[in-house]
Short mmCIF file of C-alpha atoms and ligand atoms in Angstrom, two decimals:
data_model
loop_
_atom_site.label_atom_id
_atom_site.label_comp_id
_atom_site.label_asym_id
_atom_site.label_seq_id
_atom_site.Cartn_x
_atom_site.Cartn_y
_atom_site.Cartn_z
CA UNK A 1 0.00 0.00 0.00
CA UNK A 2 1.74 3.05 -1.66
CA UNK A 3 1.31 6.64 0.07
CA UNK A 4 1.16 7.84 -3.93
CA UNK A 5 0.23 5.68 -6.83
CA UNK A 6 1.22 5.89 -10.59
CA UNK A 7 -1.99 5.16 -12.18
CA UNK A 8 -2.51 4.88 -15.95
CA UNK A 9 -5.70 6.59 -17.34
CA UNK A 10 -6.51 3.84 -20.16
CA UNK A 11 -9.61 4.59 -20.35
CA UNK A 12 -9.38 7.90 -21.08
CA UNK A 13 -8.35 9.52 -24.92
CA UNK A 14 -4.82 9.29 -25.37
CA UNK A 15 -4.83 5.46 -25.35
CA UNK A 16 -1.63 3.68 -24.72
CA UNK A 17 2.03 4.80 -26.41
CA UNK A 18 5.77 3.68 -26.47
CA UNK A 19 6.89 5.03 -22.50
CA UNK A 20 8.07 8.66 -22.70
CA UNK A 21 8.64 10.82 -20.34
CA UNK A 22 6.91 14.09 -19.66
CA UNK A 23 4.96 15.43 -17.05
CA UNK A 24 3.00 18.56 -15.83
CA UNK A 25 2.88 19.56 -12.43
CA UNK A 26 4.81 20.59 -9.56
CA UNK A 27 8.64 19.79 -9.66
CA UNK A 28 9.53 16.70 -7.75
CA UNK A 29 11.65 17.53 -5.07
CA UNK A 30 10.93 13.86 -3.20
CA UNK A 31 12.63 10.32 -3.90
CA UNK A 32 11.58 8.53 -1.16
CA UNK A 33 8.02 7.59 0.36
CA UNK A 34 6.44 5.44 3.58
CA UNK A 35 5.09 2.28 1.65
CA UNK A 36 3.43 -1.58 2.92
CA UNK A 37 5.20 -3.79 1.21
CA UNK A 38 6.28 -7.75 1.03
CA UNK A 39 9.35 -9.30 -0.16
CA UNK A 40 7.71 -12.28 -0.41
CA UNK A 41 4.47 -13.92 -0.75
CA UNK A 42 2.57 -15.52 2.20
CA UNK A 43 0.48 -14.74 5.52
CA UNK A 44 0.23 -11.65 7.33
CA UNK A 45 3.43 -11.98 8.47
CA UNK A 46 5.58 -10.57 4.79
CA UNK A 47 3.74 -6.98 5.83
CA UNK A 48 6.95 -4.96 6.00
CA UNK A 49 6.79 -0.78 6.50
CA UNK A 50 9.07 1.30 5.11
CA UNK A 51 9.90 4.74 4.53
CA UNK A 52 12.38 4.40 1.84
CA UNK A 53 10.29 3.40 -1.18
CA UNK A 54 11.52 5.04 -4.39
CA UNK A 55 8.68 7.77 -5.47
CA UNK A 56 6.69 6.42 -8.89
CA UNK A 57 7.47 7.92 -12.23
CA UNK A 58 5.63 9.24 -14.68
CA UNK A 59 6.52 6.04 -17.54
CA UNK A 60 3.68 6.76 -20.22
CA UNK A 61 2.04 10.01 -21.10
CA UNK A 62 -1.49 8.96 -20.54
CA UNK A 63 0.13 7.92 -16.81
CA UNK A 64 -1.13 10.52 -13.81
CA UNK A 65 0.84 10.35 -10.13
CA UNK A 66 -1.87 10.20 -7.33
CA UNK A 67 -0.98 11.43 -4.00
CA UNK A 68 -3.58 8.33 -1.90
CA UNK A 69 -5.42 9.58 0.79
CA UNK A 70 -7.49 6.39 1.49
CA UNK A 71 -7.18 3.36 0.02
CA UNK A 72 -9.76 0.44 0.57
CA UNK A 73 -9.05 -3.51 0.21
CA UNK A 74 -10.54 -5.71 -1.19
CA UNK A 75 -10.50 -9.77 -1.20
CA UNK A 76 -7.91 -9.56 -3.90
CA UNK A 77 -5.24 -7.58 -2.26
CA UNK A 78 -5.69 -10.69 0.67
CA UNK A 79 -4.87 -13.19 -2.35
CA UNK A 80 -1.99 -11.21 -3.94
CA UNK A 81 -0.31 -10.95 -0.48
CA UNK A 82 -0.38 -14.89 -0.87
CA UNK A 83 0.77 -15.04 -4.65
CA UNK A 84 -2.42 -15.86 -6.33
CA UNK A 85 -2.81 -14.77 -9.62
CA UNK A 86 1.14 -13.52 -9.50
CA UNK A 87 1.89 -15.14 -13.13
CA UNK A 88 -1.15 -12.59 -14.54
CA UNK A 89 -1.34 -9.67 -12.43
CA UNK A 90 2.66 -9.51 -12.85
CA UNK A 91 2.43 -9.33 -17.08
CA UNK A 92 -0.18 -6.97 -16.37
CA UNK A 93 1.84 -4.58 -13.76
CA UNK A 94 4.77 -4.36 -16.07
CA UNK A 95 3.41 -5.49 -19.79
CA UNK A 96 6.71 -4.47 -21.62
CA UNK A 97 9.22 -5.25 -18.86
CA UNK A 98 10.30 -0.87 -18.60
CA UNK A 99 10.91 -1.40 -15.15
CA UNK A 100 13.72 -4.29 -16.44
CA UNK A 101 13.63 -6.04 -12.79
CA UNK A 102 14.47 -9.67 -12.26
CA UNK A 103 11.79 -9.83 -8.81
CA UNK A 104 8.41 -8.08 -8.60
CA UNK A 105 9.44 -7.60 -4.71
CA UNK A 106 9.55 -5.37 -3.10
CA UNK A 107 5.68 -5.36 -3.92
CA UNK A 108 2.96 -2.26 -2.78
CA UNK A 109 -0.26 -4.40 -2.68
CA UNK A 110 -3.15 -2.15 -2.57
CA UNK A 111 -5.03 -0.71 -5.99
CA UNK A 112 -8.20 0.81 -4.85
CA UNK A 113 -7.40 4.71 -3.81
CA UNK A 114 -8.81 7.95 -3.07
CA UNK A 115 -6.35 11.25 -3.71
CA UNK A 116 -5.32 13.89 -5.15
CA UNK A 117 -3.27 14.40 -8.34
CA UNK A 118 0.10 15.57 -8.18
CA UNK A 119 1.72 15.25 -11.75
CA UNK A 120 0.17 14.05 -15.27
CA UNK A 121 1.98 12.62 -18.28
CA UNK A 122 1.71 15.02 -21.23
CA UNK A 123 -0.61 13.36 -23.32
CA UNK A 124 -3.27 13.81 -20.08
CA UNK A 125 -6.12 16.45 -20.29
CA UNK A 126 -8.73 15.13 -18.25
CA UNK A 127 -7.33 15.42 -15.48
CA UNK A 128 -5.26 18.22 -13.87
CA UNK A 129 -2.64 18.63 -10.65
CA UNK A 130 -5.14 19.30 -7.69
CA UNK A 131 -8.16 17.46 -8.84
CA UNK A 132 -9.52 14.93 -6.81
CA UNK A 133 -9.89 11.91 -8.59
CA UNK A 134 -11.50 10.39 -10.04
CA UNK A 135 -13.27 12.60 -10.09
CA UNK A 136 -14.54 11.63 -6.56
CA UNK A 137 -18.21 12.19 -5.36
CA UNK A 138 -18.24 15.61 -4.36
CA UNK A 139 -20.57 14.76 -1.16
CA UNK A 140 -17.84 12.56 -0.05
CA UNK A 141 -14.70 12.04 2.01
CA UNK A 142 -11.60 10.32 0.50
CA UNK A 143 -12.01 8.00 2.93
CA UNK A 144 -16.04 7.11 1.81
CA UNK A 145 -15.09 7.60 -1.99
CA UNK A 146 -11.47 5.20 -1.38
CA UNK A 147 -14.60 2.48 -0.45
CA UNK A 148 -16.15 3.03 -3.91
CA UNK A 149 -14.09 2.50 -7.15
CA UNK A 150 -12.84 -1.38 -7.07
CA UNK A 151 -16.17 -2.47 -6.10
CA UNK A 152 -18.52 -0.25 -7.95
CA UNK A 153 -16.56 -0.91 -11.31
CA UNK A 154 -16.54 -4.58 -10.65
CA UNK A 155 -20.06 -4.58 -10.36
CA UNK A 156 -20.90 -2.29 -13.01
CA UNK A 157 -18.70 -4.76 -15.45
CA UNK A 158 -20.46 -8.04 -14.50
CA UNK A 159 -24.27 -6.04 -13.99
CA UNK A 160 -24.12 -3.47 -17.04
CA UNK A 161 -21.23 -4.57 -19.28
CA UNK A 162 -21.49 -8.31 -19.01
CA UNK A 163 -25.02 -8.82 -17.90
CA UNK A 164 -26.72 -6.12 -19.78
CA UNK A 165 -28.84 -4.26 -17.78
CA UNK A 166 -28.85 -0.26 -17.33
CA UNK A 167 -30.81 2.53 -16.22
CA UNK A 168 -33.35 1.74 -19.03
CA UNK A 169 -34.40 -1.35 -19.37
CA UNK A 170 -34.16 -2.56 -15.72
CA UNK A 171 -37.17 -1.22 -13.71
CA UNK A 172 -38.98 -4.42 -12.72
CA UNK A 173 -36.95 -6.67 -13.39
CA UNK A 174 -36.11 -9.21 -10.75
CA UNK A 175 -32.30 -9.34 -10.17
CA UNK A 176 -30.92 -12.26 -7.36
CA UNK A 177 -27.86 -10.84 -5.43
CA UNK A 178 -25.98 -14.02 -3.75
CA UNK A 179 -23.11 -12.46 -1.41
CA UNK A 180 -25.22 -9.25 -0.98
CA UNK A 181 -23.59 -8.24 2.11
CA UNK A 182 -19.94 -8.14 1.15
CA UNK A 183 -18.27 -5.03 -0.77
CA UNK A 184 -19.74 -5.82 -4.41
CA UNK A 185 -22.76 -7.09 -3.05
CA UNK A 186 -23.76 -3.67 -1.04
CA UNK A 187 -22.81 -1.88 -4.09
CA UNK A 188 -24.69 -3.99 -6.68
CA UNK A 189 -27.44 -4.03 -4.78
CA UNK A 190 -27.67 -0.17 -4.31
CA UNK A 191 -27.06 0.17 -8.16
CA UNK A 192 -30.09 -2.12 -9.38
CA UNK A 193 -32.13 -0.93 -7.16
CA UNK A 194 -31.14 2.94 -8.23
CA UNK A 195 -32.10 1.17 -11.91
CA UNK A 196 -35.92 -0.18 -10.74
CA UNK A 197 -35.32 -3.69 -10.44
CA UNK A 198 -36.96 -5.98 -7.69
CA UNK A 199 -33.72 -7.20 -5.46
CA UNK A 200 -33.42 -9.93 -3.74
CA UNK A 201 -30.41 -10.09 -1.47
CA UNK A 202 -28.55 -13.44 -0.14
CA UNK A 203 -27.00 -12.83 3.23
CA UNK A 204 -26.49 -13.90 6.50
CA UNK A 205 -28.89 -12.84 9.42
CA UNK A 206 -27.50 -10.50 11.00
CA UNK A 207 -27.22 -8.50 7.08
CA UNK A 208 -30.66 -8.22 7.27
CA UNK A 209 -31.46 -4.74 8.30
CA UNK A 210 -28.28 -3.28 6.34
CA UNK A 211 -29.39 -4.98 3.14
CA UNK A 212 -32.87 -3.24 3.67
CA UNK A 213 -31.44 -0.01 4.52
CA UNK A 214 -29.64 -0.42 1.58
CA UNK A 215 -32.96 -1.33 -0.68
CA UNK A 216 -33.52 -5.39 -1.18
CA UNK A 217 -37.11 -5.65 -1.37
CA UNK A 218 -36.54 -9.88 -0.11
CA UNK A 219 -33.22 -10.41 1.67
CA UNK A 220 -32.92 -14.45 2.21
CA UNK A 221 -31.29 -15.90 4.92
CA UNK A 222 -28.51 -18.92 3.64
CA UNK A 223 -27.71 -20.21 6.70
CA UNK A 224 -31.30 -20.89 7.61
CA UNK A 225 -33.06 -24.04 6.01
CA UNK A 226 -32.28 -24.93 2.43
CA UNK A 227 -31.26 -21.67 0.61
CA UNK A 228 -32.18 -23.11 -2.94
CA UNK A 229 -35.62 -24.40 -1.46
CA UNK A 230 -36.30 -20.89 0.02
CA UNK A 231 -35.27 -19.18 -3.61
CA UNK A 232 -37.25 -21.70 -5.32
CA UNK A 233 -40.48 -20.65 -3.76
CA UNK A 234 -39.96 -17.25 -5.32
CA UNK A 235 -40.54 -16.23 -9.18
CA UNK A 236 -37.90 -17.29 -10.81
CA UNK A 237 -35.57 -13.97 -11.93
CA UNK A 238 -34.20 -12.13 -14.64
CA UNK A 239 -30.46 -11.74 -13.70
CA UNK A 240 -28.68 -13.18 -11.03
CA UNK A 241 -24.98 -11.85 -9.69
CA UNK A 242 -23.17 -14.60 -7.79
CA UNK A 243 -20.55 -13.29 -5.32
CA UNK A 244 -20.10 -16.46 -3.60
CA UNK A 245 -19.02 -19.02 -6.26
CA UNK A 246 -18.04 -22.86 -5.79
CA UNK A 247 -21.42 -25.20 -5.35
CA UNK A 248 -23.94 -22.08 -6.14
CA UNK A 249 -23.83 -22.52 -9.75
CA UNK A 250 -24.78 -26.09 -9.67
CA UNK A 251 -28.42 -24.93 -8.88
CA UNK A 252 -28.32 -20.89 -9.09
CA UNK A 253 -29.25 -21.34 -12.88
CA UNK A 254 -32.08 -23.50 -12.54
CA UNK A 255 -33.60 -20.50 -10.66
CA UNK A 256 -33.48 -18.17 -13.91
CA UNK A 257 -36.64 -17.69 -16.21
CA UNK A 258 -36.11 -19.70 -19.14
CA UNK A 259 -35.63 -18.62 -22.67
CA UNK A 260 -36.03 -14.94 -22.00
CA UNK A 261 -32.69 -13.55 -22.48
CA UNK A 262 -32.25 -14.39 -18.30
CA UNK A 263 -28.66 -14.23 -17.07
CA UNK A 264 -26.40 -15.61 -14.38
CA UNK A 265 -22.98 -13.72 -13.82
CA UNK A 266 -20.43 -15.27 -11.42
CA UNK A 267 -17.23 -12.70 -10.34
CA UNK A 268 -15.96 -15.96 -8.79
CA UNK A 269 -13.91 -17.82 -11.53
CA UNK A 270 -10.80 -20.04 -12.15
CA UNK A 271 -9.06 -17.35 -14.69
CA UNK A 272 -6.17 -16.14 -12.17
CA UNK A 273 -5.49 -19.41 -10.56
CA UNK A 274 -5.38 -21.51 -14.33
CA UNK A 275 -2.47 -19.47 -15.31
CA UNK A 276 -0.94 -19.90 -12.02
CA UNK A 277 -1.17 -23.42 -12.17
CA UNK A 278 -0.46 -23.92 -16.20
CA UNK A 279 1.09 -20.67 -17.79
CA UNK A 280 0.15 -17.86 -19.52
CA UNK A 281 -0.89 -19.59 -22.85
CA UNK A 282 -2.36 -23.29 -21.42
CA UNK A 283 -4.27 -21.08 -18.77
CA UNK A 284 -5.34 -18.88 -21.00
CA UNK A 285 -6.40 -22.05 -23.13
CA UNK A 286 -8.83 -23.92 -20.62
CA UNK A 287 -10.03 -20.91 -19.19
CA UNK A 288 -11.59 -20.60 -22.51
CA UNK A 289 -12.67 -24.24 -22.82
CA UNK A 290 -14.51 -24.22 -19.44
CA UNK A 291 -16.40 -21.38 -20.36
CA UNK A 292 -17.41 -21.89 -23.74
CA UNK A 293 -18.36 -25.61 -22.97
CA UNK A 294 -20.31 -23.81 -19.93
CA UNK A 295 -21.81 -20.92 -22.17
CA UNK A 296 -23.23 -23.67 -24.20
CA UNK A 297 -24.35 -25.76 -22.14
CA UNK A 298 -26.93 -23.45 -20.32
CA UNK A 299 -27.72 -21.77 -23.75
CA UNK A 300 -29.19 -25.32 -24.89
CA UNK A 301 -30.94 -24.97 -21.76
CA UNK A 302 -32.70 -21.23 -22.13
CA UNK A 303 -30.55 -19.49 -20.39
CA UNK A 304 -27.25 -16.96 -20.42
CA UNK A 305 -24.17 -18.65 -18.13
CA UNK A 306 -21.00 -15.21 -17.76
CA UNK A 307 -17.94 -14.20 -16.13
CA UNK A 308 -17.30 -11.08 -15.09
CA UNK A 309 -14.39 -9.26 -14.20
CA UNK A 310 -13.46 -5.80 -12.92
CA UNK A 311 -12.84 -3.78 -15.99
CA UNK A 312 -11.29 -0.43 -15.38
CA UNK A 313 -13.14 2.87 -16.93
CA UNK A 314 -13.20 6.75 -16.31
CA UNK A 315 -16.81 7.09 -17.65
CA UNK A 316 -18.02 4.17 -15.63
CA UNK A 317 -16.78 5.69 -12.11
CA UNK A 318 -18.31 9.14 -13.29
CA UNK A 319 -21.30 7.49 -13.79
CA UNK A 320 -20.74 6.28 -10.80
CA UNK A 321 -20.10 9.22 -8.50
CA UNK A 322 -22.94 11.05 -10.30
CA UNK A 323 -25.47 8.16 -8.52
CA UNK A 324 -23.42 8.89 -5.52
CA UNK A 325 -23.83 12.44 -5.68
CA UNK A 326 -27.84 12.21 -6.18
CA UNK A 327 -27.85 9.91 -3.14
CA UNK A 328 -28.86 6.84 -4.77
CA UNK A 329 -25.77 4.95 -4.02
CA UNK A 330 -23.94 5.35 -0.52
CA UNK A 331 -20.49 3.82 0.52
CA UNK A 332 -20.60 1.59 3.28
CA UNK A 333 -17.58 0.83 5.15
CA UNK A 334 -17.76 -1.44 8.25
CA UNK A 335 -14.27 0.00 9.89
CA UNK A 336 -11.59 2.44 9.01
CA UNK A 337 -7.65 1.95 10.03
CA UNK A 338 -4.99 4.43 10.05
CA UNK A 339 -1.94 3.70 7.65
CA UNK A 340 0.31 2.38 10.78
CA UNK A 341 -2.34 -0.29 11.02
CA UNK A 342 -2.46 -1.79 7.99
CA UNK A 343 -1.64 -5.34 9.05
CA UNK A 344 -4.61 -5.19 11.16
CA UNK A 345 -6.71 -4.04 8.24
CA UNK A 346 -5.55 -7.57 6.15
CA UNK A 347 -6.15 -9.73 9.40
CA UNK A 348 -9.62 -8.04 9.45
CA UNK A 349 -10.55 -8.51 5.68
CA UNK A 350 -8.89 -12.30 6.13
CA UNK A 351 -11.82 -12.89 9.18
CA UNK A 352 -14.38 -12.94 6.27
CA UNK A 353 -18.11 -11.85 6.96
CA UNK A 354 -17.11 -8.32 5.55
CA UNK A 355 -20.28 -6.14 5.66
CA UNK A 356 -19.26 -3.84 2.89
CA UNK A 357 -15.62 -2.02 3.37
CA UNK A 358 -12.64 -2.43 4.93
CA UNK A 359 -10.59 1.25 4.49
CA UNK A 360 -7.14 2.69 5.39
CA UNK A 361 -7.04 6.51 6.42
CA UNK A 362 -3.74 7.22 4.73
CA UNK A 363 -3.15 10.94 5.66
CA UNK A 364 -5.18 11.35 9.28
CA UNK A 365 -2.96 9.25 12.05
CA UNK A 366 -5.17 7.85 14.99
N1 NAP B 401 -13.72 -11.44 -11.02
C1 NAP B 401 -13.30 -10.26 -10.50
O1 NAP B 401 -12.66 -9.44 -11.17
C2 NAP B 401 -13.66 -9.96 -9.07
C3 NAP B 401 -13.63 -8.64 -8.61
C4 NAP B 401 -14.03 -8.40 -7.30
C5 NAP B 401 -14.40 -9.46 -6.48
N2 NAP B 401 -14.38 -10.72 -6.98
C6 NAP B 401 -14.77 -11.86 -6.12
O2 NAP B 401 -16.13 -11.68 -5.78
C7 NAP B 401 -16.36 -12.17 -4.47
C8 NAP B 401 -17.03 -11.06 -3.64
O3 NAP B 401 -16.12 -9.98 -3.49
P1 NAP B 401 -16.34 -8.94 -2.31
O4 NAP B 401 -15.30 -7.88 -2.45
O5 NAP B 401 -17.75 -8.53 -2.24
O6 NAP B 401 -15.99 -9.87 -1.05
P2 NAP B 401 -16.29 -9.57 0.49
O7 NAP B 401 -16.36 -8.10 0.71
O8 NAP B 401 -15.32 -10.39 1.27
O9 NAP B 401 -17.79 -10.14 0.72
C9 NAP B 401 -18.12 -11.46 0.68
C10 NAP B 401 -19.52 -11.55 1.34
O10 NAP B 401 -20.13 -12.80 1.08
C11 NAP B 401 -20.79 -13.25 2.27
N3 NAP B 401 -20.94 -14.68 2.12
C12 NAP B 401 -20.01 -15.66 2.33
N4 NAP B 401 -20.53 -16.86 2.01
C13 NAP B 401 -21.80 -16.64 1.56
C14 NAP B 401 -22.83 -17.48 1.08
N5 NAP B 401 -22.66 -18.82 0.96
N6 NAP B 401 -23.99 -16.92 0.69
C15 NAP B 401 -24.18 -15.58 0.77
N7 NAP B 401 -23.24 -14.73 1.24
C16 NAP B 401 -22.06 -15.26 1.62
C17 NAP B 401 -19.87 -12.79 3.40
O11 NAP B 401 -20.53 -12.61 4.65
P3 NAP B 401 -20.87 -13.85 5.63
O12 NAP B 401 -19.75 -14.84 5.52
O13 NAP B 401 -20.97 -13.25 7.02
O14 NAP B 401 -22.17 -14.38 5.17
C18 NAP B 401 -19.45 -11.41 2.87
O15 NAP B 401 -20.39 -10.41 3.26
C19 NAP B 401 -15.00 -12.61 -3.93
O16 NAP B 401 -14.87 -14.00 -4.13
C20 NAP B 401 -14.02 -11.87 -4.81
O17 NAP B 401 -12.78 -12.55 -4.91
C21 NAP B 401 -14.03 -11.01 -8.24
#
């Protein structure tokens, strides 16, 4: 966890060009930084603080340096610490090898930021030094809005870009969120609901009352009686989110209307740990068997099987904190830690039962 963050904007004009340098903004005076970072993979344990991390360089004109003033984490940032998905997420950190280093370590986990900008590559006009990005909700702290962007684009991917549905043609329809209580789940619920639909919300007891607060019109218990019974008894649905994965999708399909254009989207998939396990090009291979033979197999039967994945995108999260700003989505965050705890924050996330967002307060000490 960085106290400042290159970030690329990809997703804004400008797209992607051979790495020059070039930036605008106020001359760097700084080479050195307070950073979280591990040397090596495993349990809470490789969590190592420093203060001498080398400040991040502008590599790419379409690159902006973020000064973080909150940074949330998420379920991946637990699994990176660990060295999940290392073969991917490393090709993806450093695509043409600029940084020529043998070792990704030492290694900032830690992607999902609130802050200010400090310095933007040339080709940048979006975005300017000052601006709070990205852009956050006005109406919130960097601490609410650091809560927002991993989760909120990760559900707008599987529920809008995957699964089809938007502000227009959701309004009645009636969307099955399993894992409601859990970052993407509070979010995705929040969002359909902002859209029309009827939600139904999967949760643990004690969830109830935030998953109403939060809008699910029927919020279903799993650990009491037989959660596919229970869902069963209801009409059967129109689009179903699954943030839970392993046994759900054995029956979680058979609960979607049939040959209506219905939809199941899981955000729990094998894609990460296949090319861990076989390489880049084999992983890549039979991540694409299992889901076409899976994609076909539930076509035959009337209905849409997806994966989703978080998919960066500017216009997304200022779609985003425009819903925010009208009040229709709110960030919920179940504890905040100052940046000397950080550990604690992982051992908290690693507990499970999240209910919503686990957030570091980068700048404001205890
Ligand atoms: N594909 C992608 O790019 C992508 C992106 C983001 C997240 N994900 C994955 O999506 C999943 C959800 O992410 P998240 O950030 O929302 O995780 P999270 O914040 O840890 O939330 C998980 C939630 O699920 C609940 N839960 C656990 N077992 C359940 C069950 N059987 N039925 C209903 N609820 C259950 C947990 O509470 P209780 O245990 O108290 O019930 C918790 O509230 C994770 O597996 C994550 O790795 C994938």
């Amino acid at each position: 966890m960085l106290v400042r963050r290159a970030l690329r904007c990809a997703a804004r004009p400008g797209g992607q060009r051979p790495p020059v340098r070039g930036l605008r903004g106020s001359p760097r005076a700084r080479t050195a930084m307070p950073s979280w970072v591990i040397d090596q993979y495993g349990r809470n344990e490789v969590l190592r603080f420093t203060r001498d991390m080398v400040f991040p360089v502008i590599h790419y004109p379409n690159e902006v340096i973020v000064k973080v003033h909150a940074a949330s984490l998420n379920p991946i940032d637990l699994s990176m610490r660990s060295g999940y998905g290392a073969t991917a997420l490393n090709m993806k950190r450093d695509p043409l090898k600029i940084k020529s280093m043998d070792t990704e370590f030492p290694l900032t986990l830690g992607r999902d930021v609130s802050g200010v900008i400090m310095e933007c590559g040339l080709s940048v006009s979006y975005f300017k030094p000052g601006d709070e990005v990205s852009f956050k909700p006005k109406c919130l702290s960097h601490v609410e809005a650091a809560s927002l962007p991993y989760v909120g684009l990760t559900a707008w991917s599987a529920i809008n870009q995957v699964g089809g549905l938007n502000q227009s043609n959701c309004s009645g329809k009636r969307v099955l969120i399993l894992g409601a209580s859990g970052g993407v789940g509070t979010f995705a619920v929040q969002l359909v609901k902002a859209w029309g639909a009827h939600v139904t919300a999967v949760c643990s007891h004690d969830a109830d009352a935030l998953m109403r607060k939060l809008g699910a019109d029927d919020v279903i218990d799993y650990k009491t009686g037989n959660l596919e019974q229970q869902l069963k008894a209801l009409p059967s649905f129109d689009f179903i989110l699954d943030n839970v994965g392993g046994s759900t999708e054995k029956w979680a399909l058979g609960l979607l209307k049939k040959w209506s254009g219905a939809t199941y989207v899981t955000l729990v998939t094998p894609f990460l740990i296949n090319m861990d396990k076989l390489g880049v090009a084999d992983g890549m291979l039979q991540t694409g068997v299992t889901i076409g033979s899976k994609t076909v197999k539930h076509l035959l039967k009337g209905v849409h099987y997806r994966w989703a994945f978080f998919m960066p995108s500017g216009p997304s999260l200022d779609e985003i904190a425009q819903l925010v700003d009208s009040g229709k989505i709110q960030p919920v965050i179940q504890q905040v830690f100052p940046f000397s705890e950080v550990p604690k924050a992982f051992l908290k996330l690693e507990e499970g039962h999240a209910r919503g967002k686990t957030v570091i307060d980068v700048v404001n000490k205890k």
